[in-house]
Coordinates of C-alpha atoms in Angstrom, one line a residue:
Chain J
M13 CA 21.3 -17.4 -17.6
T14 CA 22.8 -17.7 -14.2
A15 CA 21.1 -18.6 -10.9
A16 CA 21.2 -15.0 -9.7
E17 CA 19.5 -13.9 -12.9
I18 CA 16.7 -16.4 -12.4
A19 CA 16.3 -15.3 -8.7
V20 CA 16.1 -11.6 -9.8
G21 CA 13.5 -12.5 -12.5
V22 CA 11.3 -14.5 -10.1
L23 CA 11.5 -11.7 -7.4
V24 CA 10.5 -9.0 -9.9
L25 CA 7.6 -11.2 -11.2
V26 CA 6.4 -11.8 -7.6
S27 CA 6.4 -8.0 -7.0
A28 CA 4.6 -7.4 -10.3
F29 CA 2.0 -10.1 -9.5
L30 CA 1.3 -8.5 -6.1
S31 CA 0.9 -5.1 -7.7
M32 CA -1.6 -6.5 -10.2
A33 CA -3.5 -8.3 -7.4
A34 CA -3.7 -5.1 -5.4
G35 CA -5.1 -3.2 -8.4
I36 CA -7.7 -5.9 -9.1
G37 CA -8.6 -6.1 -5.4
V38 CA -9.0 -2.3 -5.2
V39 CA -11.4 -2.4 -8.1
R40 CA -13.4 -5.6 -7.2
F41 CA -13.8 -5.4 -3.4
P42 CA -17.0 -3.8 -2.0
D43 CA -16.0 -1.2 0.7
V44 CA -13.1 0.8 2.1
L45 CA -12.0 -1.7 4.7
T46 CA -11.8 -4.7 2.3
R47 CA -10.1 -2.5 -0.3
L48 CA -7.6 -1.6 2.4
H49 CA -6.9 -5.3 3.0
A50 CA -6.2 -5.8 -0.7
A51 CA -4.2 -2.6 -1.2
T52 CA -1.6 -2.9 1.6
K53 CA 0.0 -6.1 0.3
P54 CA 2.2 -4.8 -2.5
Q55 CA 3.2 -1.8 -0.4
V56 CA 5.3 -4.0 1.9
L57 CA 5.8 -7.4 0.4
G58 CA 6.1 -6.3 -3.3
L59 CA 8.6 -3.6 -2.3
A60 CA 10.5 -6.1 -0.2
T61 CA 10.9 -8.5 -3.1
V62 CA 11.9 -5.8 -5.5
L63 CA 14.5 -4.4 -3.1
L64 CA 15.9 -7.9 -2.6
A65 CA 16.2 -8.2 -6.3
I66 CA 18.2 -4.9 -6.5
V67 CA 20.5 -6.1 -3.7
L68 CA 21.1 -9.3 -5.6
Q69 CA 21.9 -7.4 -8.8
V70 CA 24.2 -4.7 -7.3
P71 CA 25.6 -6.2 -4.0
T72 CA 27.5 -3.3 -2.5
W73 CA 27.3 -1.9 1.0
G74 CA 25.9 1.5 -0.1
V75 CA 23.0 -0.2 -1.9
L76 CA 22.3 -2.5 1.0
T77 CA 22.1 0.3 3.6
T78 CA 19.9 2.4 1.4
V79 CA 17.6 -0.5 0.8
V80 CA 17.4 -1.2 4.5
L81 CA 16.5 2.5 5.0
I82 CA 13.8 2.4 2.3
M83 CA 12.2 -0.8 3.9
T84 CA 12.3 0.8 7.3
F85 CA 10.5 3.9 6.3
Q86 CA 8.0 1.9 4.3
L87 CA 7.3 -0.3 7.3
L88 CA 7.0 2.7 9.6
T89 CA 4.7 4.8 7.3
Q90 CA 2.4 2.4 5.6
P91 CA 0.7 1.0 8.7
M92 CA 0.0 4.5 9.9
T93 CA -1.6 5.4 6.5
A94 CA -3.7 2.2 6.6
H95 CA -4.7 2.9 10.2
M96 CA -5.7 6.5 9.6
L97 CA -7.7 5.5 6.5
G98 CA -9.6 2.7 8.3
R99 CA -10.3 5.0 11.3
A100 CA -11.6 7.8 9.0
A101 CA -13.7 5.2 7.1
Y102 CA -15.3 3.9 10.4
R103 CA -15.9 7.4 11.8
S104 CA -17.5 8.7 8.6
D105 CA -19.7 5.7 8.0
H106 CA -18.1 4.5 4.8
V107 CA -18.1 0.9 6.2
R108 CA -20.7 -1.5 5.0
R109 CA -21.8 -2.9 8.4
D110 CA -23.7 -5.9 6.8
L111 CA -20.3 -7.3 5.7
L112 CA -18.8 -7.1 9.2
I113 CA -18.7 -10.3 11.2
V114 CA -17.4 -8.9 14.5
D115 CA -17.5 -5.1 15.3
D116 CA -15.3 -4.8 18.4
L117 CA -14.9 -1.0 18.1
G118 CA -18.7 -0.5 17.8
R119 CA -19.2 -2.5 21.0
D120 CA -16.6 -0.5 22.8
I121 CA -18.1 2.8 21.6
A122 CA -21.5 1.7 22.7
E123 CA -20.3 0.7 26.2
H124 CA -18.5 4.0 26.5
D125 CA -21.6 6.0 25.5
Q126 CA -23.7 4.2 28.0
E127 CA -21.4 4.8 31.0
P128 CA -19.6 8.1 30.3
D129 CA -18.9 8.9 34.0
L130 CA -16.7 5.9 34.7
S131 CA -13.8 7.3 32.8
P132 CA -13.3 10.9 33.9
D133 CA -9.7 11.1 32.7
R134 CA -10.7 11.0 29.0
Chain V
M17 CA 15.5 -12.7 -26.2
T18 CA 17.2 -13.1 -22.8
F19 CA 15.4 -14.3 -19.7
L20 CA 15.4 -10.9 -18.1
A21 CA 14.0 -9.2 -21.2
L22 CA 11.1 -11.7 -21.0
V23 CA 10.7 -11.0 -17.3
S24 CA 10.6 -7.2 -18.0
I25 CA 7.8 -7.6 -20.5
L26 CA 5.7 -9.8 -18.2
A27 CA 6.3 -7.6 -15.2
G28 CA 5.5 -4.5 -17.3
V29 CA 2.2 -6.0 -18.3
M30 CA 1.3 -6.9 -14.7
F31 CA 2.3 -3.5 -13.3
G32 CA 0.3 -1.9 -16.1
I33 CA -2.8 -3.9 -15.2
G34 CA -2.5 -2.9 -11.6
A35 CA -1.9 0.8 -12.3
I36 CA -4.9 0.9 -14.7
A37 CA -7.1 -0.8 -12.1
A38 CA -6.0 1.7 -9.4
L39 CA -6.7 4.6 -11.8
A40 CA -10.2 3.2 -12.5
R41 CA -10.8 3.2 -8.7
I42 CA -9.6 6.8 -8.5
I43 CA -12.0 7.8 -11.2
R44 CA -15.0 5.8 -10.0
G45 CA -14.4 5.7 -6.2
P46 CA -17.6 6.5 -4.3
S47 CA -15.8 8.3 -1.4
I48 CA -12.7 10.4 -1.1
L49 CA -11.2 7.6 1.1
D50 CA -11.4 5.2 -1.8
R51 CA -9.6 7.7 -3.9
A52 CA -6.9 8.2 -1.3
L53 CA -6.4 4.5 -1.0
A54 CA -6.2 4.0 -4.8
T55 CA -3.7 6.8 -5.0
D56 CA -1.6 5.0 -2.4
V57 CA -1.8 1.8 -4.5
L58 CA -0.8 3.7 -7.6
L59 CA 2.2 5.2 -5.8
A60 CA 3.2 1.7 -4.4
I61 CA 3.0 0.3 -7.9
A62 CA 5.2 3.2 -9.2
I63 CA 7.7 2.5 -6.5
C64 CA 7.8 -1.2 -7.3
G65 CA 8.1 -0.4 -11.0
L66 CA 11.0 1.9 -10.5
G67 CA 12.7 -0.8 -8.4
A68 CA 12.0 -3.5 -10.9
E69 CA 13.5 -1.4 -13.7
M70 CA 16.6 -0.9 -11.5
A71 CA 16.9 -4.6 -10.8
I72 CA 16.5 -5.6 -14.4
N73 CA 18.8 -3.0 -15.9
R74 CA 21.4 -3.4 -13.2
H75 CA 21.8 0.2 -12.0
T76 CA 21.0 2.2 -8.8
D77 CA 20.3 5.7 -10.2
T78 CA 16.7 6.0 -8.8
L79 CA 17.3 4.4 -5.4
V80 CA 17.2 7.8 -3.8
V81 CA 13.8 8.5 -5.5
L82 CA 12.6 5.3 -3.8
L83 CA 13.9 6.5 -0.5
I84 CA 12.2 9.9 -0.7
L85 CA 8.9 8.3 -1.9
S86 CA 8.8 5.8 0.9
M87 CA 9.4 8.7 3.4
F88 CA 6.8 11.1 2.1
A89 CA 4.1 8.9 0.7
I90 CA 2.4 9.1 4.1
V91 CA 1.6 12.8 3.9
G92 CA -1.3 12.9 1.5
S93 CA -3.3 10.0 2.8
I94 CA -3.0 11.0 6.4
A95 CA -3.9 14.6 5.6
I96 CA -7.0 13.4 3.7
A97 CA -8.0 11.0 6.5
R98 CA -7.4 13.4 9.3
F99 CA -9.2 16.4 7.9
M100 CA -12.1 14.6 6.3
A101 CA -15.5 15.9 7.3
K102 CA -18.3 13.6 8.3
Q103 CA -20.6 14.6 5.5
D104 CA -18.0 14.6 2.8
A105 CA -19.3 12.0 0.4
S106 CA -17.4 12.9 -2.7

């Protein structure tokens, strides 16, 4: 049992724990936005730890470059997914407004609806 | 039993709990957005599971699968979110 083996084991366990936490959060949380908060953790951090474990186990340049590519694509695409899901949830009233503390977007939309002539370029 | 074998059992149990919880949300989910989100979580857990299996068994056979999944996981959720109608409750 070497130090690298222990590091790989700990990293894999962190990723597995994050995945379990995301699953439990997706089941337990009350609406789409809070579930979004729970669900986006393993998609980035869990994947990062598991990719680090792969690099530790097979430390070659080919694996390292592929891992960097995978992480780059994940970091590019997952925020877009989360943003689009949250936007669709807000627009289609799947948000529980009694759970919101501050609703900046609602305030902005209300202001825009009151004075539609001040922004003719939209 | 070696250390990594023990780690693989523990990680498998935790990945399994997460995947079953995401499946429960896919089945129960009140709106289609919940289902899309839970599908994303299930896919992320699958990606992490594939990577963990590679790290534990010390090979890189499915690294390309991870690359393709991380590139194209975006398509389904964005299509659902973009083309969702306002009255679509299911």
